[in-house]
Coordinates of C-alpha atoms in Angstrom, one line a residue:
X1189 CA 12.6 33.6 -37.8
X1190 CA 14.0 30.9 -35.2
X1191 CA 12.6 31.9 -32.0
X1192 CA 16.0 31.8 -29.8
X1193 CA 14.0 32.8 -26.1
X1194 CA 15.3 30.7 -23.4
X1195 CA 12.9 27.6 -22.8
X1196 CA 12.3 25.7 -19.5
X1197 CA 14.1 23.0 -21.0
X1198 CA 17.5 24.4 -21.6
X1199 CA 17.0 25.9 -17.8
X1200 CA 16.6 22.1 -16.5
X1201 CA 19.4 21.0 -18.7
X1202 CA 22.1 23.3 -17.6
X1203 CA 20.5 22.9 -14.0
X1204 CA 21.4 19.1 -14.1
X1205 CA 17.4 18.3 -13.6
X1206 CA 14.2 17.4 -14.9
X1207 CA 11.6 19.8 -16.7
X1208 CA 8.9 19.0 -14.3
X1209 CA 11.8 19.5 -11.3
X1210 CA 12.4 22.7 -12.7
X1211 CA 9.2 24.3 -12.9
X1212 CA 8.4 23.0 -9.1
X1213 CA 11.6 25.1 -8.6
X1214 CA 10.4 28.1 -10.5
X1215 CA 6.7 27.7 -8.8
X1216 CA 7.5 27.2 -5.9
X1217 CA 5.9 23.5 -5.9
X1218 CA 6.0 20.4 -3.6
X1219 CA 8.7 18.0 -4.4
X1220 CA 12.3 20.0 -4.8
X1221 CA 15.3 20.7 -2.0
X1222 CA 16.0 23.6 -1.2
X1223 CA 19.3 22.8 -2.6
X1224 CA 17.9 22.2 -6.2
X1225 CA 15.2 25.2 -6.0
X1226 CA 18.4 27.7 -5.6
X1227 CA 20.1 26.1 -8.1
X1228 CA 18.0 26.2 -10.9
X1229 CA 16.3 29.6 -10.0
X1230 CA 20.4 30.7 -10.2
X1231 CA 20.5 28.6 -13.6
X1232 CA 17.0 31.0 -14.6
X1233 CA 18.8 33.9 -13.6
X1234 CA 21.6 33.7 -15.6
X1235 CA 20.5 32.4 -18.6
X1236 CA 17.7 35.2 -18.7
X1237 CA 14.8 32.9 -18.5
X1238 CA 11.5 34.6 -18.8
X1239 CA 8.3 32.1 -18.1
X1240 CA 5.7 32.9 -20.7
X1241 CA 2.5 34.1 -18.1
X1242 CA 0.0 31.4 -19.8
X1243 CA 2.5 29.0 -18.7
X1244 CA 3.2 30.0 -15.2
X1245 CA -0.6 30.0 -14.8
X1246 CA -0.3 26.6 -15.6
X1247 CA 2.5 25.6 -13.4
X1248 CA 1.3 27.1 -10.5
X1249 CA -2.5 25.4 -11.0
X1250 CA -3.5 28.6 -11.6
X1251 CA -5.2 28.1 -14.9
X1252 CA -7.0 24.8 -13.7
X1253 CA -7.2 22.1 -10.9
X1254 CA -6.6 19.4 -13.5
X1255 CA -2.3 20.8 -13.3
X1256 CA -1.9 20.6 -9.8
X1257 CA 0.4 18.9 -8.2
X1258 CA -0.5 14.8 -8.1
X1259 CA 0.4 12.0 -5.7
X1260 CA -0.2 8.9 -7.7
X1261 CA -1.4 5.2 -5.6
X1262 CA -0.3 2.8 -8.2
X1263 CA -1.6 -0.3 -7.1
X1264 CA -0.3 -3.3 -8.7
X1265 CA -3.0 -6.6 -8.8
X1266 CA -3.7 -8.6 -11.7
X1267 CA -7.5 -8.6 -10.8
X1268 CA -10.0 -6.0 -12.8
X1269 CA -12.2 -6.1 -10.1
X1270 CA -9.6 -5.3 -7.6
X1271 CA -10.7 -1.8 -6.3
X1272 CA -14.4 -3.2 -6.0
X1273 CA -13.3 -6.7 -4.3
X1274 CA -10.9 -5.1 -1.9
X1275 CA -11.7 -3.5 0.9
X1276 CA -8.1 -2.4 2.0
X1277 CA -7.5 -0.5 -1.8
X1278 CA -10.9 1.8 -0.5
X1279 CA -9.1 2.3 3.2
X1280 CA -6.2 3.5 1.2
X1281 CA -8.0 5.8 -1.0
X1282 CA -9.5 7.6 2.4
X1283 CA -6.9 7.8 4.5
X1284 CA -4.8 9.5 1.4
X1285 CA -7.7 12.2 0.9
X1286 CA -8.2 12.9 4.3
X1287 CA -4.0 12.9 4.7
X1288 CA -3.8 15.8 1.5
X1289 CA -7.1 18.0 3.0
X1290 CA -5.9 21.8 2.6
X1291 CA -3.3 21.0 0.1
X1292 CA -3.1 22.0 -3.4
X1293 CA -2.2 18.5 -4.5
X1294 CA -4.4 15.9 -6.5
X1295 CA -4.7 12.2 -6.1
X1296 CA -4.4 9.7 -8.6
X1297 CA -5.4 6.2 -8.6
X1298 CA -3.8 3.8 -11.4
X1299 CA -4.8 0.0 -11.0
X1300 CA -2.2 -1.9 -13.4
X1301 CA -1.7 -5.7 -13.6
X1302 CA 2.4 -5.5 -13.5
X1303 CA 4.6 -2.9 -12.5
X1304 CA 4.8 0.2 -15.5
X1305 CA 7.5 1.4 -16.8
X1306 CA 9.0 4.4 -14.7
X1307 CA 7.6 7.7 -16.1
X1308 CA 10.0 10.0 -17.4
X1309 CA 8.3 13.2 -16.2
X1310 CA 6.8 12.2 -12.8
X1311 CA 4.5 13.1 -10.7
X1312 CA 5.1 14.9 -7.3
X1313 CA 5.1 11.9 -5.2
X1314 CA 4.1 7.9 -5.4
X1315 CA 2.5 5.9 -3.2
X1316 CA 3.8 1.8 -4.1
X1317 CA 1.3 -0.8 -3.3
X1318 CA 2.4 -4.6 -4.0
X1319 CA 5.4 -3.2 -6.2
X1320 CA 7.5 -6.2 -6.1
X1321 CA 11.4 -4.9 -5.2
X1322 CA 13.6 -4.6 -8.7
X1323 CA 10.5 -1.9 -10.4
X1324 CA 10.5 -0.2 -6.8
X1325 CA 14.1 0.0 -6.6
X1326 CA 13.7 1.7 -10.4
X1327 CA 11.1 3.8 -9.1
X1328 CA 13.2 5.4 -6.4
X1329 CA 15.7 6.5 -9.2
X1330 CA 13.0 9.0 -10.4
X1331 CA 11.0 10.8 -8.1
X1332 CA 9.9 10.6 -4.5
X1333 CA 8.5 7.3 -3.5
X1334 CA 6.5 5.2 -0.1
X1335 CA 5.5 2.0 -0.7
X1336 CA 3.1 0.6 1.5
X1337 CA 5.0 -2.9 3.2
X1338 CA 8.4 -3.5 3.0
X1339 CA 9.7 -3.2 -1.0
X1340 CA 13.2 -2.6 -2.4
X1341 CA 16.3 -1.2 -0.1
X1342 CA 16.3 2.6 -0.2
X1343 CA 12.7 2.7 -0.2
X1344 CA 11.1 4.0 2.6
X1345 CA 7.8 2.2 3.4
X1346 CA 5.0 2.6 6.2
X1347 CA 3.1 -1.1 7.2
X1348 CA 1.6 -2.1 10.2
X1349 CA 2.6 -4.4 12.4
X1350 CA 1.8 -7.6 10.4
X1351 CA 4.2 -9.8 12.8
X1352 CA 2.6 -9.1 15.9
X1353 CA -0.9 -9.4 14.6
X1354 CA -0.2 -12.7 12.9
X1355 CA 1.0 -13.3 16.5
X1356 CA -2.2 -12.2 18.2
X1357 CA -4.5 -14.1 15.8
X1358 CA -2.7 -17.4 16.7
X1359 CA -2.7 -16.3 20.7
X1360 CA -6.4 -16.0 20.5
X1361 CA -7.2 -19.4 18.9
X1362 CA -4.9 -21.2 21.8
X1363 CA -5.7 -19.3 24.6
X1364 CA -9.5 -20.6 23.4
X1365 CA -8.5 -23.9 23.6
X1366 CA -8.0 -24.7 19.7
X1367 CA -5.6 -27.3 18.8
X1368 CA -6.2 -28.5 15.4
X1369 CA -5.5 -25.6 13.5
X1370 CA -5.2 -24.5 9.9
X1371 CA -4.2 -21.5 7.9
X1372 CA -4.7 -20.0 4.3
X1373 CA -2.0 -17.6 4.0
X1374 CA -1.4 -14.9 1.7
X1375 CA 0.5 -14.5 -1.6
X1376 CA 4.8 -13.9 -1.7
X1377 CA 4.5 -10.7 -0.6
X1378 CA 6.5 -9.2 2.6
X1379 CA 3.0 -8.2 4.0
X1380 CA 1.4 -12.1 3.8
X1381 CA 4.9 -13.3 4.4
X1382 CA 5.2 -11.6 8.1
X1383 CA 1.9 -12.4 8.9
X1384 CA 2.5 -16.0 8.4
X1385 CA 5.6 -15.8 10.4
X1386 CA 4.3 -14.2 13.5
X1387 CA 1.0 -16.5 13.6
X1388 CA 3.6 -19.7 12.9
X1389 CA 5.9 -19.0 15.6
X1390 CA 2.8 -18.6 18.4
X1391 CA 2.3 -22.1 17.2
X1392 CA 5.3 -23.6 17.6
X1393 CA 5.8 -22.0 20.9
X1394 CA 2.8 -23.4 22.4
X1395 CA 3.8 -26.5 20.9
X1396 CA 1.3 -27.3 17.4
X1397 CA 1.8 -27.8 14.2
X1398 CA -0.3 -25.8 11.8
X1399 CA -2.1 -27.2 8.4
X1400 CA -1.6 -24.4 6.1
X1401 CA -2.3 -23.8 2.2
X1402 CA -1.7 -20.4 0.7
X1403 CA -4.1 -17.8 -1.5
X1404 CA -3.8 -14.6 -3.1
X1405 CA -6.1 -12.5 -0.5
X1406 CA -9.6 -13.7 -2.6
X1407 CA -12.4 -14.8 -1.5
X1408 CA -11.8 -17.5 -4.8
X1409 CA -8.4 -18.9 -3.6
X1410 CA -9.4 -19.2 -0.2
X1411 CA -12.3 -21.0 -0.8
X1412 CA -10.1 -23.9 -2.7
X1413 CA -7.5 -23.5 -0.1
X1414 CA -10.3 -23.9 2.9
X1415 CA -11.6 -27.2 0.9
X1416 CA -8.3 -28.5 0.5
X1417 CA -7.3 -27.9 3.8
X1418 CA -10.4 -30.1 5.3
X1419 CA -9.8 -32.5 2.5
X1420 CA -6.5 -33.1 4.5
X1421 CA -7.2 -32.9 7.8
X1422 CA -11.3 -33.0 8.7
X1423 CA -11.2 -32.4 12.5
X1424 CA -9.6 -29.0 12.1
X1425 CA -10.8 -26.8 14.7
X1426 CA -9.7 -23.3 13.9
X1427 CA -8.5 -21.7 10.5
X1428 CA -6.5 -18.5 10.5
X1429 CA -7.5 -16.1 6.8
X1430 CA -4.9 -13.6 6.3
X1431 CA -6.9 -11.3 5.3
X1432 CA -10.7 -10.6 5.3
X1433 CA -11.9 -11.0 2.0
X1434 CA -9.7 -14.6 2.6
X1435 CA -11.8 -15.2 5.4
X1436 CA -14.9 -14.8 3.2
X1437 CA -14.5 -18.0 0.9
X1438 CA -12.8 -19.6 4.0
X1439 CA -16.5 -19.2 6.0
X1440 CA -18.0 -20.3 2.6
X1441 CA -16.0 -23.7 2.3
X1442 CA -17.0 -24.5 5.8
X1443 CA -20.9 -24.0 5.7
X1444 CA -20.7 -26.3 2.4
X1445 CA -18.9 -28.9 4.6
X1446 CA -21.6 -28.5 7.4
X1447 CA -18.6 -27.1 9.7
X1448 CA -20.2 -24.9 12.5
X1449 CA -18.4 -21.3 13.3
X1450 CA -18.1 -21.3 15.6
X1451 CA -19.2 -24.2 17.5
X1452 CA -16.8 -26.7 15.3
X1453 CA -14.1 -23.6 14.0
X1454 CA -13.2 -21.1 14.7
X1455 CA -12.0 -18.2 12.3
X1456 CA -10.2 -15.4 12.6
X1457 CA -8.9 -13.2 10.0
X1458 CA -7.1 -9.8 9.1
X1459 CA -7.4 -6.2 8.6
X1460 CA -10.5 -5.4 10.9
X1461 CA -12.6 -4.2 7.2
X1462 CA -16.6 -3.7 7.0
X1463 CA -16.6 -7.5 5.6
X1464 CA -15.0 -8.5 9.2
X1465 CA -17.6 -6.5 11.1
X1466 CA -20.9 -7.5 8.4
X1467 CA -19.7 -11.6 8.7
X1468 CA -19.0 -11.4 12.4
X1469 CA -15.8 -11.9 11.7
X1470 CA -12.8 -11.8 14.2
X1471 CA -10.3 -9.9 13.1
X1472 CA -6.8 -8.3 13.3
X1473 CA -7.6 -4.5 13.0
X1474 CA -4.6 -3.0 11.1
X1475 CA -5.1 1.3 10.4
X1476 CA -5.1 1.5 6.9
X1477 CA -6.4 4.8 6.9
X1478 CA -3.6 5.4 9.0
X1479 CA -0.9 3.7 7.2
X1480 CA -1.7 5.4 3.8
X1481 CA -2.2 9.3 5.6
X1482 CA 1.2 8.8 7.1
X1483 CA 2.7 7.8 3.7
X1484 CA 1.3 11.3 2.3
X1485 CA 2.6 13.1 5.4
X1486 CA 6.5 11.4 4.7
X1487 CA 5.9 12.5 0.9
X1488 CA 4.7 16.3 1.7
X1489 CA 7.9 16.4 4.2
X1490 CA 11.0 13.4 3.5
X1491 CA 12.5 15.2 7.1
X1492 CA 9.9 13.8 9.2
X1493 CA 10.9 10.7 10.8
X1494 CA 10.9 7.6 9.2
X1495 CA 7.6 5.8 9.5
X1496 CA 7.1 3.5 12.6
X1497 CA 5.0 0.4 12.1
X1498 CA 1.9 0.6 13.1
X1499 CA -0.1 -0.9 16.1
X1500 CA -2.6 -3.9 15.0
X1501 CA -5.3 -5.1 17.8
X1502 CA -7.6 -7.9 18.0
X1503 CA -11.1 -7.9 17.3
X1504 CA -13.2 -10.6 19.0
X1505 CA -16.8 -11.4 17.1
X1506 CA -18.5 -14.6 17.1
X1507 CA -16.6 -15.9 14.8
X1508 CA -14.2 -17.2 17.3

């Protein structure tokens, strides 16, 4: 006999909404108006929905953690070892947990190589990191989004204040009296991309030119960057790593060409990891932890403000 009970399905499809939208309405879940939780509860109502009590169990993470709620960090970077290479992926990871402590919500972690495609049922909330514009734009379209740095319009991101520390960096090495002065910058990305433009007009307002060559925040790419960059000029007397693990193979080209850090170079790099402070490493402190908790905060509540960028600060070491 064709069972004709009403399903959750036909409840989401009169109510104009997902299936996973729907239960968050029914359960009382993160991630619906209060617009959309009257409607469909109205749509229940009237279509005489009755949830089977195995299933409400479910919905409401009542049967097991493992159907909680989720906020997924989908982290886009070609590189495997990504996660373990990294340091800022780790900083993330924290500052999330710490952000979701006395919620019923899970974290999920997915490292993928390119952007997926947009999941049809999706999760509670997603946290973008190097999602390149068009797949963030798509992403928007189906669920609430951050990404971490500037992505597509109509996404909200949180970042720090990558202008202004690209800007301290480069104040550091003149005010110190460097004046021969390299770079390895970071890949296309608006996070390297703002770096390199606050550290590049410093520069050019205190009148020097910068010898720069670009990496994709490894220690691997830096390295050939930091030996082609002495290849072209040798006298260079201060070299600017936009980020830490950048600074790593930058520090390793120079002891290979005998260059003394600091006595000969100076280096200075960014994000203020454990790498910066186990090298001795100066080093633009941006908050991660910070930066990633206040991404959960804007997912658990879209009313709160719009993230503010975030304070970065210079760390001196003797590096510099």
């Amino acid at each position: 006999m064709e069972d004709r009970r009403v399903k959750l399905a036909d409840v989401a499809r009169v109510a104009g909404v997902s299936r996973a939208s729907a239960s968050r309405a029914l359960n009382g879940g993160y991630g619906v108006s209060a617009e959309v939780r009257r409607r469909v509860r109205e749509v229940a109502d009237r279509l005489g929905f009755e949830p089977h009590g195995a299933a409400r169990a479910l919905a409401t993470g009542r049967a097991s953690a493992g159907s909680r709620e989720r906020i997924e960090i989908v982290i886009v970077d070609p590189d495997p070892q990504a996660l373990s290479a990294k340091p800022f992926y780790g900083r993330v990871l924290t500052g999330a947990a710490q952000a979701l402590a006395g919620h019923d919500v899970a974290l999920e972690l997915k490292l993928v190589p390119a952007p997926p495609s947009v999941d049809g049922d999706p999760p509670f909330g997603r946290i973008l990191i190097n999602m390149p514009p068009l797949p963030a734009a798509a992403y928007a379209r189906h669920g609430r989004n951050i990404a971490l740095g500037a992505s597509a319009p109509g996404v909200p991101f949180v970042a720090p204040d990558n202008r202004g520390g690209g800007h301290q960096a480069a104040a550091h090495l003149v005010t110190t009296g460097r004046r021969r002065v390299g770079a390895v910058f970071g890949p296309d990305t608006p996070c390297a991309r703002e770096r390199q433009d606050g550290f590049l007009r410093m520069m050019a307002g205190a009148g020097l030119t910068v010898v720069s060559a670009h990496g994709d925040f490894t220690r691997a790419t830096a390295y050939a960057a930091a030996k082609q960059l002495l290849a072209r000029e040798p006298r260079l007397d201060a070299i600017f790593a936009a980020c830490d693990v950048s600074a790593m193979g930058v520090l390793q080209a120079l002891r290979e060409a005998g260059r003394r850090v600091p006595d000969d170079v100076a280096v200075v790099g960014f994000d203020g990891s454990a790498l910066a402070d186990a090298a001795d490493l100066s080093s633009i402190f941006m908050p991660a932890e910070e930066e990633a908790a206040s991404a959960v905060q804007h997912l658990l509540d879209p009313a709160l403000p719009p993230p503010a960028r975030l304070p970065t600060a210079l760390t001196v070491r003797g590096s510099s």
